[in-house]
Short mmCIF file of C-alpha atoms and ligand atoms in Angstrom, two decimals:
data_model
loop_
_atom_site.label_atom_id
_atom_site.label_comp_id
_atom_site.label_asym_id
_atom_site.label_seq_id
_atom_site.Cartn_x
_atom_site.Cartn_y
_atom_site.Cartn_z
CA UNK M 13 -0.05 0.03 -0.01
CA UNK M 14 0.84 3.56 0.35
CA UNK M 15 3.07 4.97 3.16
CA UNK M 16 0.82 7.80 3.96
CA UNK M 17 -1.29 7.64 7.25
CA UNK M 18 -4.60 5.97 6.58
CA UNK M 19 -7.78 6.53 8.57
CA UNK M 20 -10.52 4.02 8.24
CA UNK M 21 -14.04 5.18 9.65
CA UNK M 22 -16.49 2.49 10.06
CA UNK M 23 -19.98 3.98 10.08
CA UNK M 24 -22.22 1.77 12.02
CA UNK M 25 -19.16 0.65 13.95
CA UNK M 26 -21.24 -0.63 16.86
CA UNK M 27 -23.47 -2.93 14.54
CA UNK M 28 -23.67 -6.56 14.01
CA UNK M 29 -21.57 -6.56 10.79
CA UNK M 30 -18.75 -4.63 12.31
CA UNK M 31 -18.54 -6.50 15.49
CA UNK M 32 -18.73 -10.13 13.70
CA UNK M 33 -16.87 -9.59 10.66
CA UNK M 34 -15.02 -6.16 10.22
CA UNK M 35 -13.16 -5.93 13.65
CA UNK M 36 -12.12 -9.54 13.49
CA UNK M 37 -10.90 -9.21 10.02
CA UNK M 38 -9.05 -6.23 10.87
CA UNK M 39 -7.56 -7.88 14.04
CA UNK M 40 -6.37 -10.78 11.81
CA UNK M 41 -4.82 -8.25 9.28
CA UNK M 42 -3.10 -6.65 12.01
CA UNK M 43 -1.85 -9.94 13.66
CA UNK M 44 -0.47 -11.21 10.34
CA UNK M 45 1.50 -7.96 9.67
CA UNK M 46 -0.62 -6.63 6.91
CA UNK M 47 -1.83 -3.27 8.40
CA UNK M 48 0.91 -0.44 7.88
CA UNK M 49 1.71 0.94 11.37
CA UNK M 50 -0.05 4.19 10.46
CA UNK M 51 -3.43 2.70 9.92
CA UNK M 52 -6.11 3.78 12.41
CA UNK M 53 -9.64 2.71 12.82
CA UNK M 54 -12.53 5.02 13.98
CA UNK M 55 -15.70 3.44 15.00
CA UNK M 56 -18.63 6.02 14.15
CA UNK M 57 -22.28 5.22 15.20
CA UNK M 58 -25.13 6.55 17.06
CA UNK M 59 -24.43 5.20 20.58
CA UNK M 60 -23.09 7.83 22.76
CA UNK M 61 -19.81 5.94 23.91
CA UNK M 62 -16.40 7.12 24.69
CA UNK M 63 -13.18 5.37 23.43
CA UNK M 64 -12.85 3.06 26.41
CA UNK M 65 -16.59 2.01 26.21
CA UNK M 66 -16.26 1.30 22.71
CA UNK M 67 -13.01 -0.68 23.18
CA UNK M 68 -14.69 -2.75 25.72
CA UNK M 69 -17.35 -3.90 23.35
CA UNK M 70 -15.12 -4.52 20.55
CA UNK M 71 -12.83 -6.59 22.84
CA UNK M 72 -15.48 -8.56 24.29
CA UNK M 73 -17.06 -9.29 20.81
CA UNK M 74 -13.78 -10.09 19.24
CA UNK M 75 -13.08 -12.71 21.84
CA UNK M 76 -16.54 -14.33 21.31
CA UNK M 77 -16.30 -14.37 17.56
CA UNK M 78 -12.88 -15.60 16.88
CA UNK M 79 -11.39 -18.97 17.93
CA UNK M 80 -9.49 -18.85 21.06
CA UNK M 81 -6.45 -20.33 19.65
CA UNK M 82 -6.24 -17.13 17.37
CA UNK M 83 -6.65 -14.64 20.13
CA UNK M 84 -3.54 -13.22 21.75
CA UNK M 85 -3.67 -10.58 24.43
CA UNK M 86 -0.45 -8.73 23.27
CA UNK M 87 -1.72 -8.56 19.48
CA UNK M 88 -4.88 -7.18 21.10
CA UNK M 89 -3.26 -4.54 22.82
CA UNK M 90 -1.34 -3.54 19.81
CA UNK M 91 -4.56 -3.56 17.70
CA UNK M 92 -6.47 -1.67 20.32
CA UNK M 93 -4.06 1.30 20.08
CA UNK M 94 -5.25 1.73 16.52
CA UNK M 95 -8.89 2.18 17.49
CA UNK M 96 -10.87 5.14 18.44
CA UNK M 97 -14.66 6.07 18.55
CA UNK M 98 -16.87 9.01 17.58
CA UNK M 99 -20.52 9.38 18.12
CA UNK M 100 -22.26 10.37 14.90
CA UNK M 101 -25.65 10.90 13.66
CA UNK M 102 -25.81 10.42 9.89
CA UNK M 103 -29.18 12.23 9.60
CA UNK M 104 -28.42 15.34 11.77
CA UNK M 105 -24.77 15.34 10.89
CA UNK M 106 -23.55 15.74 14.42
CA UNK M 107 -20.13 14.31 15.18
CA UNK M 108 -18.76 14.98 11.80
CA UNK M 109 -16.70 17.94 12.84
CA UNK M 110 -15.03 15.82 15.54
CA UNK M 111 -14.27 13.15 12.68
CA UNK M 112 -12.78 15.95 10.60
CA UNK M 113 -10.47 16.73 13.47
CA UNK M 114 -9.38 13.32 14.01
CA UNK M 115 -8.49 12.32 10.41
CA UNK M 116 -5.13 13.21 9.00
CA UNK M 117 -6.17 14.19 5.37
CA UNK M 118 -4.34 17.57 5.95
CA UNK M 119 -1.10 15.50 6.53
CA UNK M 120 -1.42 14.04 3.09
CA UNK M 121 -3.10 11.07 4.72
CA UNK M 122 -5.85 8.77 3.07
CA UNK M 123 -9.27 8.22 4.32
CA UNK M 124 -11.61 5.10 3.90
CA UNK M 125 -15.09 5.55 5.08
CA UNK M 126 -16.95 1.83 5.37
CA UNK M 127 -20.57 2.33 5.29
CA UNK M 128 -21.97 -0.42 7.50
CA UNK M 129 -25.21 1.23 8.28
CA UNK M 130 -28.59 0.84 6.69
CA UNK M 131 -28.23 1.96 2.98
CA UNK M 132 -30.85 4.62 3.57
CA UNK M 133 -28.05 6.64 5.49
CA UNK M 134 -25.38 6.43 2.55
CA UNK M 135 -26.42 9.60 0.90
CA UNK M 136 -26.81 11.57 4.07
CA UNK M 137 -23.16 10.38 5.29
CA UNK M 138 -21.70 11.57 1.90
CA UNK M 139 -23.30 14.93 2.14
CA UNK M 140 -21.98 15.49 5.70
CA UNK M 141 -18.55 14.26 4.67
CA UNK M 142 -18.28 16.63 1.86
CA UNK M 143 -19.54 19.52 4.15
CA UNK M 144 -16.64 18.79 6.46
CA UNK M 145 -14.00 18.67 3.71
CA UNK M 146 -13.76 14.87 4.09
CA UNK M 147 -14.67 13.90 0.54
CA UNK M 148 -11.68 14.90 -1.28
CA UNK M 149 -9.52 12.95 -3.70
CA UNK M 150 -7.88 11.04 -1.00
CA UNK M 151 -11.13 9.51 0.36
CA UNK M 152 -12.58 6.16 -0.55
CA UNK M 153 -15.85 4.76 0.42
CA UNK M 154 -16.97 1.18 0.83
CA UNK M 155 -20.82 0.35 0.50
CA UNK M 156 -22.21 -2.67 2.16
CA UNK M 157 -25.25 -4.45 0.31
CA UNK M 158 -27.90 -4.26 -0.39
CA UNK M 159 -27.58 -1.43 -2.92
CA UNK M 160 -31.36 -0.98 -3.47
CA UNK M 161 -34.17 -3.38 -3.65
CA UNK M 162 -34.68 -3.00 -7.42
CA UNK M 163 -33.18 -1.02 -10.29
CA UNK M 164 -34.80 2.40 -9.42
CA UNK M 165 -33.86 2.41 -5.61
CA UNK M 166 -30.19 0.97 -6.58
CA UNK M 167 -29.87 3.98 -8.87
CA UNK M 168 -31.10 6.33 -6.08
CA UNK M 169 -28.35 5.07 -3.79
CA UNK M 170 -25.79 5.16 -6.52
CA UNK M 171 -26.83 8.69 -7.54
CA UNK M 172 -26.71 9.99 -3.86
CA UNK M 173 -23.20 8.62 -3.26
CA UNK M 174 -22.13 9.41 -6.86
CA UNK M 175 -23.00 13.07 -6.28
CA UNK M 176 -20.07 13.27 -3.90
CA UNK M 177 -17.51 10.57 -4.99
CA UNK M 178 -16.42 9.61 -8.29
CA UNK M 179 -16.91 5.89 -9.29
CA UNK M 180 -13.32 4.98 -9.01
CA UNK M 181 -13.59 5.84 -5.35
CA UNK M 182 -16.53 3.84 -4.61
CA UNK M 183 -16.12 0.30 -3.46
CA UNK M 184 -19.20 -1.87 -3.56
CA UNK M 185 -18.62 -5.06 -1.25
CA UNK M 186 -19.67 -8.55 -2.30
CA UNK M 187 -17.95 -10.60 0.25
CA UNK M 188 -18.34 -13.84 -1.88
CA UNK M 189 -15.67 -12.16 -4.02
CA UNK M 190 -13.38 -12.03 -0.88
CA UNK M 191 -13.47 -15.88 -0.57
CA UNK M 192 -10.16 -17.58 -1.32
CA UNK M 193 -11.92 -20.30 -3.59
CA UNK M 194 -13.75 -17.63 -5.76
CA UNK M 195 -10.31 -16.25 -6.44
CA UNK M 196 -8.99 -19.65 -6.95
CA UNK M 197 -11.47 -20.08 -9.86
CA UNK M 198 -9.91 -17.12 -11.70
CA UNK M 199 -6.48 -18.95 -11.24
CA UNK M 200 -7.96 -22.07 -12.35
CA UNK M 201 -9.56 -20.65 -15.53
CA UNK M 202 -6.86 -18.38 -16.41
CA UNK M 203 -3.55 -19.75 -15.26
CA UNK M 204 -4.32 -23.22 -16.90
CA UNK M 205 -4.53 -24.12 -20.41
CA UNK M 206 -6.34 -27.29 -19.63
CA UNK M 207 -9.86 -25.94 -18.88
CA UNK M 208 -10.30 -22.95 -21.23
CA UNK M 209 -10.72 -24.86 -24.56
CA UNK M 210 -13.58 -26.71 -22.83
CA UNK M 211 -15.11 -23.73 -21.15
CA UNK M 212 -17.94 -23.20 -23.55
CA UNK M 213 -21.26 -24.75 -24.91
CA UNK M 214 -19.13 -27.40 -26.74
CA UNK M 215 -17.62 -28.68 -23.60
CA UNK M 216 -19.92 -27.81 -20.88
CA UNK M 217 -23.34 -29.54 -20.41
CA UNK M 218 -24.69 -27.32 -17.46
CA UNK M 219 -23.67 -25.11 -14.59
CA UNK M 220 -25.26 -25.01 -11.25
CA UNK M 221 -24.92 -22.56 -8.35
CA UNK M 222 -26.32 -23.35 -5.10
CA UNK M 223 -26.33 -21.28 -1.84
CA UNK M 224 -28.06 -23.37 0.69
CA UNK M 225 -28.79 -22.18 4.22
CA UNK M 226 -30.27 -24.14 7.11
CA UNK M 227 -31.11 -21.07 9.11
CA UNK M 228 -34.42 -19.18 8.90
CA UNK M 229 -34.86 -15.53 9.17
CA UNK M 230 -33.37 -15.36 12.70
CA UNK M 231 -35.31 -12.39 14.12
CA UNK M 232 -34.76 -10.33 11.04
CA UNK M 233 -38.27 -11.01 9.65
CA UNK M 234 -39.21 -7.49 8.77
CA UNK M 235 -35.85 -6.82 7.10
CA UNK M 236 -35.96 -10.15 5.27
CA UNK M 237 -39.62 -9.74 4.35
CA UNK M 238 -39.01 -6.64 2.44
CA UNK M 239 -36.18 -8.54 0.48
CA UNK M 240 -36.47 -12.25 -0.13
CA UNK M 241 -34.15 -14.72 -1.61
CA UNK M 242 -34.08 -13.32 -5.01
CA UNK M 243 -32.89 -9.84 -3.85
CA UNK M 244 -31.00 -10.92 -0.82
CA UNK M 245 -28.94 -13.64 -2.32
CA UNK M 246 -29.53 -14.09 -6.24
CA UNK M 247 -29.22 -10.58 -7.38
CA UNK M 248 -25.75 -10.05 -5.81
CA UNK M 249 -23.72 -13.13 -4.83
CA UNK M 250 -25.09 -15.58 -7.23
CA UNK M 251 -24.77 -13.38 -10.30
CA UNK M 252 -21.40 -12.39 -9.26
CA UNK M 253 -20.34 -16.13 -9.15
CA UNK M 254 -22.08 -16.63 -12.54
CA UNK M 255 -20.05 -13.77 -13.90
CA UNK M 256 -16.71 -15.32 -12.82
CA UNK M 257 -17.68 -18.63 -14.38
CA UNK M 258 -18.97 -17.23 -17.62
CA UNK M 259 -16.82 -14.14 -18.39
CA UNK M 260 -14.51 -13.98 -21.20
CA UNK M 261 -10.71 -13.80 -20.37
CA UNK M 262 -10.05 -10.34 -19.10
CA UNK M 263 -6.72 -8.95 -20.84
CA UNK M 264 -5.39 -8.15 -17.31
CA UNK M 265 -6.58 -8.44 -13.71
CA UNK M 266 -7.24 -4.64 -13.47
CA UNK M 267 -10.37 -3.61 -11.92
CA UNK M 268 -11.93 -2.35 -15.20
CA UNK M 269 -10.62 -5.19 -17.37
CA UNK M 270 -12.22 -7.73 -14.99
CA UNK M 271 -15.41 -5.72 -14.51
CA UNK M 272 -15.93 -5.00 -18.16
CA UNK M 273 -16.12 -8.75 -18.84
CA UNK M 274 -18.57 -9.28 -15.86
CA UNK M 275 -20.67 -6.66 -17.07
CA UNK M 276 -20.92 -8.16 -20.68
CA UNK M 277 -22.08 -11.43 -19.02
CA UNK M 278 -24.83 -9.53 -16.89
CA UNK M 279 -26.01 -7.70 -20.05
CA UNK M 280 -26.15 -11.10 -22.05
CA UNK M 281 -28.53 -12.66 -19.58
CA UNK M 282 -31.55 -13.46 -21.46
CA UNK M 283 -34.51 -11.84 -19.79
CA UNK M 284 -36.93 -14.29 -18.33
CA UNK M 285 -40.39 -13.26 -19.83
CA UNK M 286 -43.57 -13.47 -18.40
CA UNK M 287 -44.67 -16.30 -20.66
CA UNK M 288 -41.52 -18.34 -19.63
CA UNK M 289 -41.63 -17.21 -15.95
CA UNK M 290 -43.20 -20.41 -14.58
CA UNK M 291 -40.91 -22.57 -16.73
CA UNK M 292 -37.73 -20.99 -15.69
CA UNK M 293 -38.34 -19.82 -12.29
CA UNK M 294 -39.79 -21.12 -8.86
CA UNK M 295 -40.19 -19.23 -5.74
CA UNK M 296 -40.85 -21.16 -2.67
CA UNK M 297 -41.63 -20.29 1.21
CA UNK M 298 -40.95 -22.77 3.87
CA UNK M 299 -43.43 -24.10 6.16
CA UNK M 300 -43.06 -25.94 9.50
CA UNK M 301 -40.64 -28.73 9.51
CA UNK M 302 -37.41 -30.14 10.99
CA UNK M 303 -33.76 -29.12 10.08
CA UNK M 304 -31.25 -31.18 11.34
CA UNK M 305 -33.49 -33.10 13.61
CA UNK M 306 -34.74 -29.90 15.13
CA UNK M 307 -38.35 -28.75 14.71
CA UNK M 308 -38.71 -25.30 13.47
CA UNK M 309 -41.75 -23.09 12.73
CA UNK M 310 -42.71 -21.97 9.22
CA UNK M 311 -41.90 -18.60 7.68
CA UNK M 312 -45.45 -17.49 8.19
CA UNK M 313 -45.58 -18.75 11.64
CA UNK M 314 -42.84 -16.31 12.55
CA UNK M 315 -44.80 -13.45 11.07
CA UNK M 316 -47.66 -11.13 12.25
CA UNK M 317 -48.90 -10.97 8.55
CA UNK M 318 -49.72 -12.76 5.33
CA UNK M 319 -46.46 -12.70 3.09
CA UNK M 320 -45.58 -13.58 -0.34
CA UNK M 321 -41.94 -13.11 0.17
CA UNK M 322 -39.97 -15.94 -1.18
CA UNK M 323 -37.36 -17.88 1.22
CA UNK M 324 -36.36 -20.16 -1.82
CA UNK M 325 -35.80 -19.41 -5.49
CA UNK M 326 -34.42 -21.74 -8.16
CA UNK M 327 -34.19 -20.55 -11.80
CA UNK M 328 -32.66 -21.20 -15.20
CA UNK M 329 -30.58 -18.57 -16.65
CA UNK M 330 -29.29 -18.42 -20.26
CA UNK M 331 -26.45 -16.34 -21.39
CA UNK M 332 -26.95 -15.18 -24.92
CA UNK M 333 -23.63 -15.09 -26.49
CA UNK M 334 -21.45 -17.46 -28.63
CA UNK M 335 -19.60 -19.13 -25.92
CA UNK M 336 -22.75 -20.15 -23.82
CA UNK M 337 -25.43 -20.67 -26.28
CA UNK M 338 -27.65 -23.36 -24.91
CA UNK M 339 -26.02 -24.02 -21.75
CA UNK M 340 -28.23 -23.75 -18.74
CA UNK M 341 -27.17 -22.07 -15.62
CA UNK M 342 -29.22 -23.29 -12.84
CA UNK M 343 -29.17 -21.08 -9.69
CA UNK M 344 -30.81 -22.13 -6.33
CA UNK M 345 -30.85 -20.58 -2.97
CA UNK M 346 -33.04 -20.72 -0.08
CA UNK M 347 -33.44 -20.91 3.83
CA UNK M 348 -34.34 -23.85 6.01
CA UNK M 349 -32.86 -26.35 3.41
CA UNK M 350 -31.38 -29.52 4.79
CA UNK M 351 -27.57 -28.54 4.69
CA UNK M 352 -25.67 -25.35 4.77
CA UNK M 353 -23.33 -25.20 1.78
CA UNK M 354 -22.39 -23.17 -1.26
CA UNK M 355 -21.19 -24.59 -4.53
CA UNK M 356 -20.53 -23.98 -8.09
CA UNK M 357 -21.05 -27.27 -10.00
CA UNK M 358 -20.01 -27.62 -13.70
CA UNK M 359 -20.68 -30.59 -15.69
CA UNK M 360 -18.92 -31.11 -18.80
CA UNK M 361 -20.27 -33.11 -21.86
CA UNK M 362 -20.03 -36.87 -21.85
CA UNK M 363 -17.68 -38.89 -24.12
CA UNK M 364 -19.20 -39.27 -27.49
CA UNK M 365 -19.15 -43.13 -27.38
CA UNK M 366 -18.33 -45.57 -24.68
CA UNK M 367 -16.04 -48.50 -25.61
CA UNK M 368 -16.72 -50.09 -22.18
CA UNK M 369 -19.26 -53.01 -22.10
CA UNK M 370 -22.31 -52.53 -20.26
CA UNK M 371 -21.47 -55.16 -17.81
CA UNK M 372 -18.62 -53.05 -16.49
CA UNK M 373 -21.30 -51.94 -14.24
CA UNK M 374 -21.51 -48.26 -14.69
CA UNK M 375 -23.00 -45.43 -16.64
CA UNK M 376 -19.91 -43.36 -17.77
CA UNK M 377 -20.35 -40.31 -15.70
CA UNK M 378 -19.19 -37.16 -17.36
CA UNK M 379 -16.54 -35.00 -15.66
CA UNK M 380 -17.45 -32.62 -13.19
CA UNK M 381 -15.80 -29.64 -11.52
CA UNK M 382 -17.15 -29.06 -8.01
CA UNK M 383 -16.16 -25.73 -6.42
CA UNK M 384 -17.13 -25.55 -2.65
CA UNK M 385 -17.23 -22.12 -1.11
CA UNK M 386 -19.02 -23.13 2.00
CA UNK M 387 -18.77 -24.60 4.92
CA UNK M 388 -15.19 -25.65 3.61
CA UNK M 389 -13.68 -24.39 0.62
CA UNK M 390 -12.18 -26.65 -1.99
CA UNK M 391 -12.15 -27.47 -5.74
CA UNK M 392 -12.73 -30.99 -6.75
CA UNK M 393 -12.43 -32.52 -10.54
CA UNK M 394 -14.47 -35.68 -10.87
CA UNK M 395 -12.90 -38.22 -13.47
CA UNK M 396 -13.63 -41.74 -14.41
CA UNK M 397 -10.83 -44.26 -13.33
CA UNK M 398 -10.50 -48.02 -13.49
CA UNK M 399 -11.18 -49.95 -10.41
CA UNK M 400 -7.85 -51.52 -9.49
CA UNK M 401 -7.60 -55.47 -9.77
CA UNK M 402 -8.13 -58.25 -11.85
CA UNK M 403 -11.91 -58.57 -11.69
CA UNK M 404 -13.07 -61.66 -13.44
CA UNK M 405 -15.81 -59.61 -15.25
CA UNK M 406 -13.08 -57.41 -16.85
CA UNK M 407 -12.76 -53.69 -16.72
CA UNK M 408 -14.64 -51.78 -13.95
CA UNK M 409 -14.81 -48.24 -13.69
CA UNK M 410 -15.28 -45.67 -10.84
CA UNK M 411 -15.45 -42.09 -10.39
CA UNK M 412 -12.68 -40.51 -8.32
CA UNK M 413 -12.26 -36.94 -7.38
CA UNK M 414 -9.11 -35.01 -7.65
CA UNK M 415 -8.53 -32.14 -5.13
CA UNK M 416 -7.36 -29.18 -7.12
CA UNK M 417 -7.77 -26.54 -4.59
CA UNK M 418 -5.20 -26.37 -1.96
CA UNK M 419 -1.66 -27.11 -1.17
CA UNK M 420 -0.94 -28.86 2.17
CA UNK M 421 0.19 -25.67 3.47
CA UNK M 422 -3.16 -23.77 2.66
CA UNK M 423 -5.06 -26.73 4.14
CA UNK M 424 -3.57 -26.30 7.53
CA UNK M 425 -3.51 -22.48 7.63
CA UNK M 426 -6.32 -20.54 9.28
CA UNK M 427 -9.20 -19.92 6.92
CA UNK M 428 -9.38 -16.18 6.31
CA UNK M 429 -12.57 -14.41 6.69
CA UNK M 430 -13.62 -13.09 3.23
CA UNK M 431 -13.83 -9.50 4.56
CA UNK M 432 -9.94 -9.55 5.29
CA UNK M 433 -8.78 -9.68 1.62
CA UNK M 434 -11.50 -7.01 0.73
CA UNK M 435 -10.68 -4.55 3.56
CA UNK M 436 -6.74 -4.97 2.57
CA UNK M 437 -7.72 -4.26 -1.16
CA UNK M 438 -9.60 -1.17 -0.13
CA UNK M 439 -6.78 0.06 2.01
CA UNK M 440 -4.37 -0.58 -1.10
CA UNK M 441 -6.86 1.24 -3.35
CA UNK M 442 -7.49 -2.08 -5.54
CA UNK M 443 -10.99 -2.40 -6.64
CA UNK M 444 -10.72 -5.57 -8.77
CA UNK M 445 -12.75 -7.53 -6.45
CA UNK M 446 -15.45 -4.86 -5.84
CA UNK M 447 -18.64 -4.27 -7.91
CA UNK M 448 -19.00 -1.51 -10.17
CA UNK M 449 -22.09 0.73 -10.47
CA UNK M 450 -23.16 -0.63 -13.89
CA UNK M 451 -22.87 -4.17 -12.67
CA UNK M 452 -25.23 -3.77 -9.96
CA UNK M 453 -27.63 -1.88 -12.31
CA UNK M 454 -27.54 -4.65 -14.86
CA UNK M 455 -28.00 -7.34 -12.21
CA UNK M 456 -31.12 -5.57 -10.89
CA UNK M 457 -32.47 -4.97 -14.39
CA UNK M 458 -32.51 -8.75 -15.01
CA UNK M 459 -33.76 -9.54 -11.61
CA UNK M 460 -36.63 -7.04 -11.74
CA UNK M 461 -37.85 -8.80 -14.81
CA UNK M 462 -38.28 -11.96 -12.81
CA UNK M 463 -40.10 -10.49 -9.85
CA UNK M 464 -42.17 -8.49 -12.18
CA UNK M 465 -43.15 -11.82 -13.88
CA UNK M 466 -44.16 -13.18 -10.32
CA UNK M 467 -46.44 -10.07 -9.67
CA UNK M 468 -47.93 -9.97 -13.11
CA UNK M 469 -48.82 -13.68 -12.87
CA UNK M 470 -50.12 -13.15 -9.26
CA UNK M 471 -47.87 -16.06 -8.18
CA UNK M 472 -47.72 -16.89 -4.61
CA UNK M 473 -44.52 -18.78 -3.41
CA UNK M 474 -44.88 -22.51 -3.48
CA UNK M 475 -44.70 -23.99 0.10
CA UNK M 476 -41.83 -26.55 1.07
CA UNK M 477 -41.46 -27.96 4.53
CA UNK M 478 -38.43 -26.80 6.31
CA UNK M 479 -35.68 -29.26 6.05
CA UNK M 480 -36.27 -30.24 2.25
CA UNK M 481 -34.75 -29.08 -0.79
CA UNK M 482 -37.46 -26.50 -1.77
CA UNK M 483 -40.90 -26.98 -3.51
CA UNK M 484 -41.21 -30.06 -5.96
CA UNK M 485 -41.36 -27.53 -8.92
CA UNK M 486 -37.71 -26.92 -8.43
CA UNK M 487 -36.79 -30.63 -9.15
CA UNK M 488 -39.14 -30.29 -11.95
CA UNK M 489 -37.41 -27.24 -13.35
CA UNK M 490 -33.98 -28.93 -14.16
CA UNK M 491 -35.69 -32.02 -15.09
CA UNK M 492 -37.67 -30.20 -17.84
CA UNK M 493 -34.35 -29.55 -19.59
CA UNK M 494 -32.92 -33.33 -18.78
CA UNK M 495 -30.84 -32.38 -15.73
CA UNK M 496 -31.19 -32.70 -12.04
CA UNK M 497 -29.69 -30.87 -9.14
CA UNK M 498 -26.40 -31.85 -7.80
CA UNK M 499 -27.19 -32.68 -4.02
P1 NAD G 27 -27.15 -3.10 12.75
O1 NAD G 27 -28.43 -2.59 12.92
O2 NAD G 27 -26.40 -4.09 13.49
O3 NAD G 27 -26.05 -1.75 12.97
C1 NAD G 27 -26.43 -0.62 12.58
C2 NAD G 27 -25.38 0.49 12.78
O4 NAD G 27 -25.68 1.62 12.30
C3 NAD G 27 -25.19 0.67 14.40
O5 NAD G 27 -23.80 0.97 14.57
C4 NAD G 27 -25.94 1.99 14.62
O6 NAD G 27 -25.37 2.79 15.70
C5 NAD G 27 -25.60 2.73 13.21
N1 NAD G 27 -26.78 3.77 13.02
C6 NAD G 27 -27.89 3.57 12.93
N2 NAD G 27 -28.68 4.66 12.73
C7 NAD G 27 -27.64 5.66 12.66
C8 NAD G 27 -27.71 7.16 12.38
N3 NAD G 27 -28.77 7.79 12.23
N4 NAD G 27 -26.35 7.68 12.16
C9 NAD G 27 -25.19 6.87 12.42
N5 NAD G 27 -25.21 5.54 12.66
C10 NAD G 27 -26.44 5.07 12.70
O7 NAD G 27 -26.73 -3.46 11.22
P2 NAD G 27 -25.91 -4.48 10.63
O8 NAD G 27 -26.33 -5.83 10.57
O9 NAD G 27 -24.43 -4.36 11.10
O10 NAD G 27 -25.70 -4.07 9.10
C11 NAD G 27 -24.98 -3.01 8.53
C12 NAD G 27 -25.00 -3.00 7.09
O11 NAD G 27 -24.45 -4.12 6.47
C13 NAD G 27 -26.41 -2.91 6.51
O12 NAD G 27 -26.26 -2.21 5.29
C14 NAD G 27 -26.70 -4.39 6.15
O13 NAD G 27 -27.63 -4.43 5.22
C15 NAD G 27 -25.25 -4.72 5.74
N6 NAD G 27 -25.09 -6.23 5.98
C16 NAD G 27 -25.28 -6.89 7.16
C17 NAD G 27 -25.01 -8.13 7.28
C18 NAD G 27 -25.03 -8.76 8.53
O14 NAD G 27 -24.56 -10.14 8.75
N7 NAD G 27 -25.23 -8.24 9.72
C19 NAD G 27 -24.83 -9.00 6.17
C20 NAD G 27 -24.66 -8.31 4.84
C21 NAD G 27 -24.94 -7.12 4.77
#
């Protein structure tokens, strides 16, 4: 990074995200020697705390969120020296004069403002930053999701922030892009000559992206109910993953080179029309059931009102370009599903002709690349292999999986929080793993078409019992095109 003093202000610094993700990530970055000595962190939030009071909370929460093995008192003491607190009100603008005194822009320093509040405050925060001389060319801002709940509201947030900050100083977080395995996908695709020739409609049969959660709405009913699976998960994380699988090779790893290619993918997504809506998309809502042996209430049982918010969505996306003509990208995410995992599943085309006799007791399985993002991170390539030995009945085959992901060293190392990579990148002004305005808007434009279809057709989400893989219609969706979900 730079050798200039950097101040990181975390607006919403007392909130859940800051305590669970941002401070632990910063602590690890500091522990691993990645934070320059001159980086300071200022929590800014509505609570009327002093520095000691804030530090006490951060300390307590840090110890509860990171594994005891990784906590070190001496490292904490060093980390704590970087931390300060300033009460602010984003609406009233109180506290910004103190912030202006605290930061070191006038010493040639840099300022990073992380917006970890509700998005409705982003515009106000920008206005106050500007009014207090904190929005110059040495300031960068980080925006947490969600950026709006549809194209129009997304534009409104982008306009409000964009009125104060140029696009190249705005960093939109999608923490899935901070995952080691997601970056490894780029290495796999573009640092090997093996895959790219097959990486198209001739070589690939289908792609599936699943983000499966076991949790329900966890006390965030009213927040979630305004959002739903399509907006909360699919519009951002899943479409970003789809972009990294589907994009053309960028000519460098520079931010705009990569983001230009992702944008082309988003703009090539074939709109799901009202006519095709029920063929290509399924919305679901969980009813009472059991997850992992524990009985749980249904979505509406947790509510005070009727609701058509979907807690599950499955769909078929098509990318209208030469590379992907006809290849289905199935996307599926939901709450209260049987297991928690996130995965990208790529099935290659089968061999054109099998030379192995029927009796060799198998169907020749086609090759698959399985990229796991959660709970563990790994990449596996499934290939056919001979069962060793002299079987009387001749040649027998089996599928074996090769672990492509990690060296032994990587496997034994602490698994990083996705935010570590991203926070470090913002401090270093590297925006490759952040989402550009036009990407968020293209993604909303496509997703809006799907939700509009649901509204126009007056569709209710289909019920599914908690602890199952969503409504039966989700199984039917892939089978309609001759595929089935990889469970
Ligand atoms: P939270 O409700 O726990 O915290 C909100 C923070 O905003 C608090 O620090 C509060 O003091 C501050 N705040 C509220 N009103 C304010 C005002 N008028 N002026 C200044 N500060 C004010 O919220 P959270 O869960 O930490 O979420 C923060 C952001 O991150 C949101 O945009 C959310 O959508 C996003 N996000 C959160 C999570 C998560 O796991 N918590 C996940 C993804 C995205």
